[in-house]
Amino acid sequence: MIIILMGAPGVGKGTQSTALSKWLKIPHIALGDILRKNVSEQTQVGKEAEDFMKNGLLVPDKVILEVVNSRIQENDCEEGFILDGFPRTITQAEDLEKLLGNTSKKITAVFNIEAEYKHLLERIIGRRVCKNCGETYHVLHQKPQNEQHCDVCGTELTQRKDDTEETLNNRIREYEEQTKPLIGFYEERGILITINAEDIKESITERILKHLGESV
Ligand code: AMP
């Protein structure tokens, strides 16, 4: 099963992907997380991506493609995977089809998750993340039990550098201009499902699973 989650920044792609990954027992591939790790380790990919990410701009397709190509060839991806934050441009979507074409695998479904701007802003500004295990929290809606520390591993929580109102506006512009055209691209292929995200996260997961034919 190959699933793609697309949607504007802050819509909850990461949260949903984590839940789906646990339920479906396939890996969650979050491009943003992979890139942030590369930036913190100052790898070649990290160095190429850093400035784009800091400014809320998309990292060039060529860099992204290399990362995805090597990740989906790993053993844990054999039974399928969940792509979170990829593809984000038509070129990336076409390249993904070519990569999958070589392996005779097919995309099962693309979930287009939607929410209003004010919800995105609220989520982004209040988001706190654990740099160690990737768990996410919100200062109002999903507080950690021990203030400022991750419930899972105890690491101090931080705010992503690009989770500011100014950078969010760039990220939304990139989404509108570069990523939104993918809605038509996947509609044409008959695999697009639109999900409204203004609901509690468990209900959204349930709706997605039902679309996939899973009995929840
Ligand atoms: P995310 O964690 O998904 O919000 O991504 C954080 C940042 O990583 C984005 O604002 C981009 O700079 C970069 N990024 C993540 N995925 C992609 C992608 N598929 N194409 C280009 N840039 C990406």
XYZ file of N, CA and C and ligand atoms in Angstrom:
671
model
N 0.840 -1.193 0.000
C 0.000 0.000 0.000
C 0.884 1.254 0.000
N 0.662 2.119 -0.976
C 1.425 3.373 -1.013
C 0.443 4.525 -0.861
N 0.647 5.318 0.192
C -0.297 6.397 0.486
C 0.440 7.720 0.493
N -0.203 8.730 -0.076
C 0.370 10.076 -0.062
C -0.559 10.982 0.737
N 0.030 11.764 1.651
C -0.753 12.770 2.358
C -0.288 14.136 1.897
N -1.209 14.905 1.324
C -0.842 16.258 0.915
C -1.755 17.269 1.593
N -1.279 18.516 1.669
C -2.062 19.565 2.319
C -1.140 20.679 2.755
N -1.720 21.819 3.088
C -0.934 22.997 3.458
C -0.151 22.742 4.750
N 0.893 23.547 5.002
C 1.646 23.379 6.247
C 0.753 23.570 7.462
N 0.898 22.689 8.442
C 0.124 22.823 9.675
C -1.224 22.123 9.634
N -1.517 21.432 8.541
C -2.840 20.829 8.402
C -2.948 19.507 9.179
N -1.799 18.961 9.564
C -1.820 17.716 10.351
C -1.360 16.492 9.580
N -0.603 16.686 8.515
C -0.120 15.545 7.716
C 0.738 14.610 8.569
N 1.618 15.221 9.374
C 2.533 14.426 10.198
C 1.787 13.608 11.233
N 0.830 14.251 11.908
C 0.054 13.569 12.947
C -0.709 12.399 12.333
N -1.361 12.641 11.217
C -2.135 11.579 10.566
C -1.232 10.461 10.050
N -0.094 10.847 9.484
C 0.821 9.818 8.955
C 1.316 8.908 10.067
N 1.613 9.509 11.236
C 2.101 8.699 12.364
C 1.036 7.688 12.780
N -0.219 8.160 12.884
C -1.307 7.263 13.300
C -1.528 6.168 12.257
N -1.512 6.546 10.981
C -1.746 5.559 9.913
C -0.615 4.529 9.872
N 0.596 5.018 10.093
C 1.756 4.127 10.062
C 1.628 3.043 11.140
N 1.158 3.444 12.329
C 0.988 2.467 13.419
C -0.085 1.450 13.059
N -1.176 1.947 12.498
C -2.317 1.074 12.177
C -1.979 0.129 11.021
N -1.391 0.673 9.974
C -1.157 -0.104 8.752
C 0.176 -0.866 8.767
N 1.013 -0.537 9.753
C 2.330 -1.173 9.910
C 3.210 -1.018 8.655
N 3.208 0.197 8.155
C 4.131 0.547 7.063
C 4.826 1.851 7.462
N 6.051 2.101 6.975
C 6.791 3.271 7.447
C 6.209 4.610 6.995
N 6.425 5.589 7.853
C 6.010 6.970 7.591
C 7.249 7.715 7.105
N 7.212 8.171 5.866
C 8.373 8.878 5.309
C 8.051 10.363 5.247
N 8.636 11.125 6.174
C 8.354 12.569 6.255
C 9.562 13.307 5.697
N 9.370 13.911 4.532
C 10.497 14.567 3.876
C 11.093 15.677 4.727
N 10.217 16.455 5.388
C 10.697 17.548 6.236
C 11.604 17.020 7.350
N 11.204 15.905 7.975
C 12.011 15.329 9.067
C 13.368 14.856 8.540
N 13.348 14.199 7.380
C 14.608 13.696 6.810
C 15.534 14.883 6.501
N 14.940 15.944 5.934
C 15.764 17.117 5.591
C 16.311 17.797 6.845
N 15.461 17.935 7.876
C 15.932 18.585 9.119
C 17.083 17.786 9.740
N 16.988 16.460 9.669
C 18.075 15.632 10.210
C 19.369 15.891 9.415
N 19.212 15.972 8.094
C 20.384 16.253 7.255
C 20.975 17.628 7.551
N 20.102 18.592 7.828
C 20.598 19.936 8.157
C 21.360 19.876 9.483
N 20.795 19.204 10.481
C 21.473 19.209 11.778
C 22.790 18.435 11.710
N 22.875 17.445 10.813
C 24.137 16.702 10.673
C 25.060 17.339 9.638
N 24.591 18.406 9.022
C 25.371 19.140 7.992
C 25.923 18.215 6.897
N 25.048 17.310 6.408
C 25.414 16.477 5.255
C 25.353 17.358 4.010
N 25.758 16.793 2.870
C 25.687 17.548 1.611
C 24.235 17.965 1.324
N 23.300 17.009 1.492
C 21.877 17.317 1.276
C 21.442 18.439 2.230
N 21.856 18.329 3.483
C 21.490 19.327 4.496
C 21.983 20.707 4.116
N 23.221 20.768 3.647
C 23.786 22.072 3.267
C 23.018 22.659 2.091
N 22.623 21.804 1.143
C 21.889 22.307 -0.032
C 20.473 22.754 0.343
N 19.900 22.111 1.380
C 18.489 22.381 1.715
C 18.311 23.534 2.708
N 19.318 23.783 3.524
C 19.169 24.635 4.708
C 18.534 26.008 4.437
N 19.094 26.749 3.497
C 18.603 28.122 3.288
C 17.171 28.141 2.764
N 16.860 27.195 1.898
C 15.481 27.133 1.373
C 14.511 26.901 2.529
N 14.859 25.965 3.391
C 13.953 25.604 4.496
C 13.780 26.767 5.463
N 14.879 27.427 5.779
C 14.835 28.547 6.718
C 13.874 29.626 6.221
N 13.822 29.780 4.900
C 12.975 30.827 4.330
C 11.591 30.341 3.907
N 11.280 29.105 4.209
C 9.955 28.581 3.875
C 9.777 28.319 2.389
N 10.895 28.081 1.688
C 10.817 27.809 0.238
C 11.057 26.326 -0.025
N 10.570 25.861 -1.160
C 10.779 24.444 -1.484
C 12.240 24.196 -1.861
N 12.742 23.074 -1.416
C 14.097 22.634 -1.750
C 14.048 22.133 -3.206
N 15.107 22.375 -4.008
C 15.052 21.958 -5.416
C 14.701 20.473 -5.606
N 13.917 20.218 -6.652
C 13.431 18.858 -6.931
C 14.555 17.822 -6.971
N 15.694 18.206 -7.568
C 16.786 17.238 -7.750
C 17.263 16.675 -6.397
N 17.374 17.573 -5.421
C 17.835 17.151 -4.080
C 16.803 16.208 -3.462
N 15.530 16.608 -3.579
C 14.439 15.833 -2.971
C 14.361 14.433 -3.592
N 14.487 14.399 -4.912
C 14.367 13.118 -5.614
C 15.407 12.100 -5.153
N 16.629 12.577 -4.959
C 17.698 11.673 -4.495
C 17.343 11.084 -3.129
N 16.828 11.961 -2.258
C 16.490 11.513 -0.900
C 15.382 10.460 -0.965
N 14.327 10.744 -1.723
C 13.186 9.825 -1.793
C 13.596 8.507 -2.439
N 14.336 8.607 -3.517
C 14.733 7.406 -4.245
C 15.482 6.439 -3.337
N 16.416 6.958 -2.553
C 17.160 6.015 -1.717
C 16.303 5.521 -0.553
N 15.414 6.378 -0.018
C 14.615 5.943 1.149
C 13.619 4.840 0.779
N 12.958 4.978 -0.379
C 11.912 3.983 -0.690
C 12.479 2.639 -1.163
N 13.795 2.617 -1.344
C 14.407 1.329 -1.707
C 14.843 0.525 -0.486
N 14.672 1.135 0.706
C 15.074 0.406 1.910
C 14.103 -0.754 2.172
N 14.598 -1.759 2.902
C 13.829 -2.997 3.094
C 12.461 -2.792 3.721
N 12.371 -1.846 4.675
C 11.102 -1.680 5.390
C 9.994 -1.135 4.482
N 10.340 -0.721 3.260
C 9.329 -0.152 2.353
C 8.721 -1.205 1.422
N 9.144 -2.438 1.579
C 8.696 -3.476 0.653
C 7.173 -3.641 0.605
N 6.529 -3.579 1.786
C 5.065 -3.766 1.851
C 4.309 -2.459 1.624
N 5.033 -1.367 1.408
C 4.392 -0.073 1.187
C 4.929 0.982 2.123
N 4.408 2.203 1.992
C 4.879 3.321 2.819
C 3.906 4.488 2.701
N 4.065 5.418 3.650
C 3.230 6.626 3.657
C 4.139 7.808 3.377
N 3.835 8.551 2.339
C 4.641 9.728 1.994
C 3.981 10.979 2.550
N 4.723 11.680 3.404
C 4.221 12.891 4.047
C 5.095 14.062 3.580
N 4.488 14.955 2.793
C 5.264 16.110 2.317
C 6.010 15.832 1.032
N 5.630 14.803 0.350
C 6.174 14.491 -0.978
C 5.115 13.712 -1.747
N 4.876 14.010 -3.012
C 5.467 15.082 -3.814
C 4.867 16.452 -3.488
N 5.649 17.498 -3.799
C 5.159 18.859 -3.579
C 5.188 19.675 -4.865
N 5.619 19.070 -5.958
C 5.567 19.755 -7.264
C 5.152 18.702 -8.297
N 4.689 19.209 -9.457
C 4.307 18.284 -10.537
C 5.529 17.456 -10.967
N 6.688 18.101 -11.033
C 7.903 17.352 -11.432
C 8.154 16.197 -10.468
N 8.012 16.485 -9.165
C 8.235 15.411 -8.182
C 7.224 14.277 -8.371
N 5.963 14.652 -8.667
C 4.920 13.625 -8.851
C 5.229 12.767 -10.076
N 5.696 13.411 -11.143
C 6.026 12.652 -12.361
C 7.224 11.740 -12.098
N 8.193 12.274 -11.366
C 9.376 11.462 -11.071
C 9.024 10.274 -10.174
N 8.091 10.496 -9.253
C 7.662 9.381 -8.388
C 7.031 8.284 -9.247
N 6.207 8.681 -10.219
C 5.588 7.669 -11.091
C 6.656 6.866 -11.828
N 7.701 7.578 -12.265
C 8.781 6.871 -12.972
C 9.492 5.903 -12.021
N 9.776 6.375 -10.798
C 10.460 5.500 -9.820
C 9.629 4.256 -9.538
N 8.310 4.463 -9.348
C 7.440 3.321 -9.031
C 7.264 2.423 -10.247
N 7.220 3.055 -11.424
C 7.076 2.303 -12.676
C 8.167 1.256 -12.796
N 9.359 1.604 -12.340
C 10.481 0.657 -12.418
C 10.291 -0.539 -11.501
N 9.405 -0.396 -10.493
C 9.255 -1.488 -9.521
C 7.867 -2.139 -9.629
N 7.069 -1.671 -10.586
C 5.679 -2.120 -10.791
C 4.779 -1.891 -9.574
N 5.159 -0.960 -8.682
C 4.291 -0.602 -7.560
C 3.413 0.570 -7.979
N 2.247 0.697 -7.312
C 1.316 1.777 -7.671
C 0.875 2.540 -6.433
N 0.531 3.818 -6.638
C 0.016 4.613 -5.523
C -1.413 4.146 -5.233
N -1.702 3.837 -3.966
C -3.030 3.363 -3.589
C -4.013 4.536 -3.523
N -3.630 5.582 -2.794
C -4.532 6.738 -2.644
C -3.741 7.976 -2.238
N -4.279 9.134 -2.649
C -3.690 10.424 -2.257
C -4.739 11.162 -1.437
N -4.421 11.452 -0.178
C -5.363 12.182 0.680
C -4.975 13.646 0.704
N -5.915 14.476 0.247
C -5.716 15.924 0.235
C -6.420 16.482 1.472
N -5.621 16.869 2.467
C -6.193 17.302 3.749
C -6.340 18.819 3.734
N -7.543 19.280 4.057
C -7.824 20.722 3.939
C -8.240 21.343 5.265
N -7.791 22.603 5.482
C -8.242 23.374 6.648
C -8.115 24.855 6.318
N -8.851 25.691 7.046
C -8.800 27.139 6.805
C -7.494 27.732 7.324
N -7.105 28.892 6.750
C -5.845 29.543 7.115
C -5.721 29.764 8.617
N -6.785 30.233 9.267
C -6.673 30.552 10.705
C -6.319 29.297 11.532
N -6.802 28.143 11.097
C -6.451 26.905 11.803
C -4.983 26.534 11.572
N -4.526 26.758 10.350
C -3.130 26.441 10.034
C -2.209 27.303 10.887
N -2.529 28.600 10.942
C -1.705 29.537 11.699
C -1.658 29.139 13.178
N -2.817 28.835 13.734
C -2.887 28.471 15.149
C -2.045 27.217 15.432
N -2.143 26.254 14.528
C -1.391 25.010 14.733
C 0.110 25.234 14.633
N 0.508 26.034 13.633
C 1.945 26.247 13.396
C 2.573 27.034 14.540
N 1.910 28.102 14.963
C 2.481 28.969 15.999
C 2.573 28.224 17.342
N 1.602 27.362 17.619
C 1.594 26.647 18.904
C 2.311 25.315 18.884
N 2.832 24.919 17.716
C 3.443 23.581 17.620
C 4.791 23.523 18.353
N 4.993 22.452 19.090
C 6.291 22.184 19.717
C 6.676 20.773 19.319
N 7.969 20.565 19.084
C 8.399 19.249 18.603
C 9.532 18.690 19.450
N 9.626 17.375 19.443
C 10.743 16.717 20.105
C 11.777 16.409 19.030
N 12.940 17.005 19.162
C 13.991 16.815 18.155
C 14.535 15.401 18.184
N 14.353 14.725 19.320
C 14.916 13.394 19.452
C 14.043 12.331 18.785
N 12.725 12.302 19.122
C 11.896 11.206 18.585
C 10.850 11.689 17.581
N 10.721 13.000 17.389
C 9.821 13.504 16.358
C 8.388 13.712 16.813
N 8.070 13.365 18.060
C 6.703 13.543 18.575
C 6.338 15.039 18.545
N 5.074 15.347 18.201
C 4.686 16.764 18.174
C 3.618 17.054 19.223
N 3.606 18.296 19.684
C 2.677 18.751 20.723
C 2.134 20.117 20.308
N 1.162 20.599 21.093
C 0.652 21.953 20.869
C 0.484 22.616 22.231
N 0.875 23.902 22.306
C 0.869 24.577 23.609
C -0.535 24.659 24.227
N -1.568 24.601 23.399
C -2.928 24.652 23.945
C -3.665 23.323 23.834
N -3.563 22.692 22.669
C -4.433 21.541 22.402
C -3.818 20.193 22.698
N -2.501 20.144 22.776
C -1.881 18.835 23.067
C -0.630 19.063 23.901
N -0.880 19.397 25.171
C 0.244 19.723 26.050
C 0.941 18.439 26.505
N 2.271 18.503 26.657
C 2.953 17.328 27.220
C 2.618 17.224 28.703
N 2.715 16.011 29.268
C 2.382 15.852 30.695
C 3.368 16.605 31.576
N 4.656 16.459 31.230
C 5.686 17.172 31.977
C 6.039 18.413 31.144
N 5.643 19.572 31.634
C 5.773 20.811 30.852
C 7.112 20.915 30.112
N 7.048 21.223 28.857
C 8.240 21.469 28.013
C 9.044 20.220 27.651
N 8.634 19.043 28.161
C 9.417 17.848 27.846
C 8.550 16.783 27.166
N 9.193 16.008 26.296
C 8.488 14.995 25.514
C 7.993 13.855 26.414
N 6.726 13.472 26.228
C 6.157 12.368 27.010
C 6.839 11.040 26.670
N 7.300 10.908 25.435
C 7.847 9.625 24.984
C 9.284 9.427 25.462
N 10.134 10.472 25.287
C 11.559 10.249 25.581
C 12.150 11.261 26.556
N 11.350 12.239 26.998
C 11.825 13.164 28.034
C 12.681 14.324 27.544
N 12.949 14.355 26.232
C 13.785 15.438 25.685
C 13.042 16.771 25.747
N 13.796 17.857 25.933
C 13.169 19.182 25.980
C 12.561 19.525 24.620
N 11.339 20.059 24.629
C 10.650 20.369 23.373
C 11.147 21.707 22.808
N 11.114 21.818 21.483
C 11.543 23.067 20.848
C 10.504 23.477 19.803
N 10.690 24.691 19.289
C 9.821 25.165 18.204
C 10.637 25.083 16.915
N 10.031 24.600 15.844
C 10.739 24.561 14.570
C 11.098 25.983 14.132
N 12.300 26.135 13.531
C 12.738 27.470 13.108
C 11.791 28.089 12.083
N 11.151 27.223 11.279
C 10.282 27.779 10.230
C 8.827 27.889 10.696
N 8.558 27.630 11.974
C 7.190 27.771 12.482
C 6.922 29.191 12.997
N 7.118 30.177 12.130
C 6.804 31.565 12.482
C 5.747 32.043 11.497
N 5.056 33.117 11.856
C 3.990 33.609 10.980
C 4.565 34.032 9.623
N 5.739 34.682 9.668
C 6.340 35.183 8.427
C 6.697 34.030 7.476
N 7.359 33.015 8.037
C 7.760 31.883 7.196
C 6.541 31.088 6.747
N 5.540 31.033 7.609
C 4.328 30.297 7.227
C 3.727 30.897 5.953
N 3.756 32.229 5.849
C 3.181 32.854 4.656
C 3.925 32.427 3.392
N 5.252 32.329 3.474
C 6.016 31.829 2.320
C 5.661 30.382 2.025
N 5.544 29.603 3.090
C 5.255 28.175 2.902
C 3.876 27.996 2.275
N 2.926 28.840 2.691
C 1.581 28.724 2.105
C 1.603 29.166 0.639
N 2.388 30.213 0.352
C 2.480 30.654 -1.053
C 3.079 29.531 -1.910
N 4.126 28.891 -1.414
C 4.730 27.774 -2.148
C 3.694 26.665 -2.356
N 2.913 26.415 -1.305
C 1.891 25.371 -1.400
C 0.876 25.713 -2.493
N 0.378 26.970 -2.447
C -0.641 27.387 -3.420
C -0.110 27.283 -4.857
N 1.126 27.756 -5.048
C 1.652 27.844 -6.423
C 2.180 26.513 -6.942
N 2.892 25.784 -6.085
C 3.601 24.595 -6.581
C 2.904 23.279 -6.259
N 2.265 23.214 -5.091
C 1.739 21.913 -4.655
C 0.270 21.725 -5.030
N -0.520 22.816 -4.951
C -1.955 22.670 -5.235
C -2.263 22.074 -6.612
N -1.458 22.397 -7.643
C -1.737 21.769 -8.943
C -1.759 20.234 -8.899
N -1.190 19.656 -7.847
C -1.203 18.190 -7.731
C -2.616 17.644 -7.507
N -3.512 18.521 -7.013
C -4.893 18.063 -6.792
C -5.470 17.600 -8.131
N -5.319 18.444 -9.157
C -5.819 18.078 -10.498
C -5.075 16.870 -11.051
N -3.785 16.840 -10.824
C -2.923 15.751 -11.326
C -3.432 14.391 -10.817
N -3.727 14.324 -9.504
C -4.161 13.042 -8.940
C -5.657 12.793 -9.150
N -6.431 13.891 -9.319
C -7.851 13.714 -9.647
C -7.976 13.004 -10.988
N -7.160 13.445 -11.936
C -7.171 12.830 -13.279
C -6.877 11.335 -13.213
N -6.062 10.952 -12.239
C -5.710 9.534 -12.102
C -6.720 8.761 -11.259
N -7.725 9.492 -10.739
C -8.816 8.843 -9.991
C -8.429 8.335 -8.615
N -7.365 8.907 -8.025
C -6.927 8.384 -6.721
C -6.930 9.459 -5.633
N -7.539 10.621 -5.916
C -7.530 11.712 -4.930
C -8.764 11.655 -4.027
N -8.524 11.767 -2.728
C -9.628 11.820 -1.760
C -9.408 13.055 -0.887
N -10.417 13.942 -0.835
C -10.258 15.152 -0.024
C -10.876 14.940 1.349
N -10.117 15.355 2.367
C -10.527 15.147 3.767
C -10.511 16.498 4.464
N -11.610 16.848 5.143
C -11.618 18.087 5.921
C -10.953 17.822 7.277
N -10.002 18.710 7.612
C -9.188 18.461 8.814
C -9.723 19.155 10.059
N -10.854 19.831 9.935
C -11.340 20.559 11.109
C -12.199 19.641 11.980
N -11.531 18.733 12.623
C -12.186 17.702 13.426
C -11.118 17.155 14.376
N -11.501 16.341 15.361
C -10.447 15.796 16.227
C -9.630 14.776 15.418
N -8.356 14.669 15.802
C -7.435 13.897 14.957
C -7.835 12.426 14.825
N -8.445 11.855 15.895
C -8.827 10.438 15.831
C -9.908 10.206 14.771
N -10.847 11.163 14.651
C -11.911 10.998 13.643
C -11.353 11.107 12.240
N -10.362 11.990 12.082
C -9.766 12.138 10.745
C -9.057 10.836 10.355
N -8.316 10.272 11.308
C -7.627 8.997 11.028
C -8.653 7.929 10.639
N -9.754 7.889 11.399
C -10.789 6.890 11.129
C -11.353 7.038 9.722
N -11.609 8.307 9.331
C -12.171 8.539 7.988
C -11.198 8.060 6.908
N -9.902 8.356 7.127
C -8.907 7.946 6.129
C -8.862 6.412 6.040
N -8.867 5.767 7.201
C -8.787 4.301 7.208
C -10.000 3.672 6.521
N -11.178 4.291 6.740
C -12.390 3.748 6.095
C -12.268 3.838 4.575
N -11.719 4.960 4.094
C -11.497 5.094 2.645
C -10.569 4.001 2.121
N -9.682 3.554 2.987
C -8.733 2.518 2.561
C -9.309 1.112 2.738
N -10.580 1.070 3.182
C -11.239 -0.233 3.337
C -10.866 -0.945 4.612
N -10.284 -0.216 5.572
C -9.905 -0.846 6.845
C -11.103 -0.803 7.784
N -11.381 -1.888 8.489
C -12.476 -1.827 9.459
C -11.909 -1.362 10.792
N -12.380 -0.170 11.207
C -11.810 0.479 12.404
C -12.639 0.154 13.625
P 7.542 20.040 6.380
O 8.212 19.447 7.578
O 6.825 19.043 5.561
O 6.697 21.244 6.735
O 8.735 20.608 5.442
C 9.626 21.591 5.925
C 10.403 22.190 4.765
O 11.179 21.187 4.126
C 9.552 22.799 3.649
O 9.126 24.118 3.948
C 10.557 22.757 2.495
O 11.529 23.776 2.635
C 11.255 21.424 2.725
N 10.571 20.307 2.023
C 9.935 19.253 2.596
N 9.433 18.433 1.655
C 9.760 18.972 0.458
C 9.520 18.600 -0.903
N 8.839 17.494 -1.235
N 9.997 19.418 -1.875
C 10.700 20.528 -1.584
N 10.955 20.941 -0.326
C 10.504 20.175 0.688
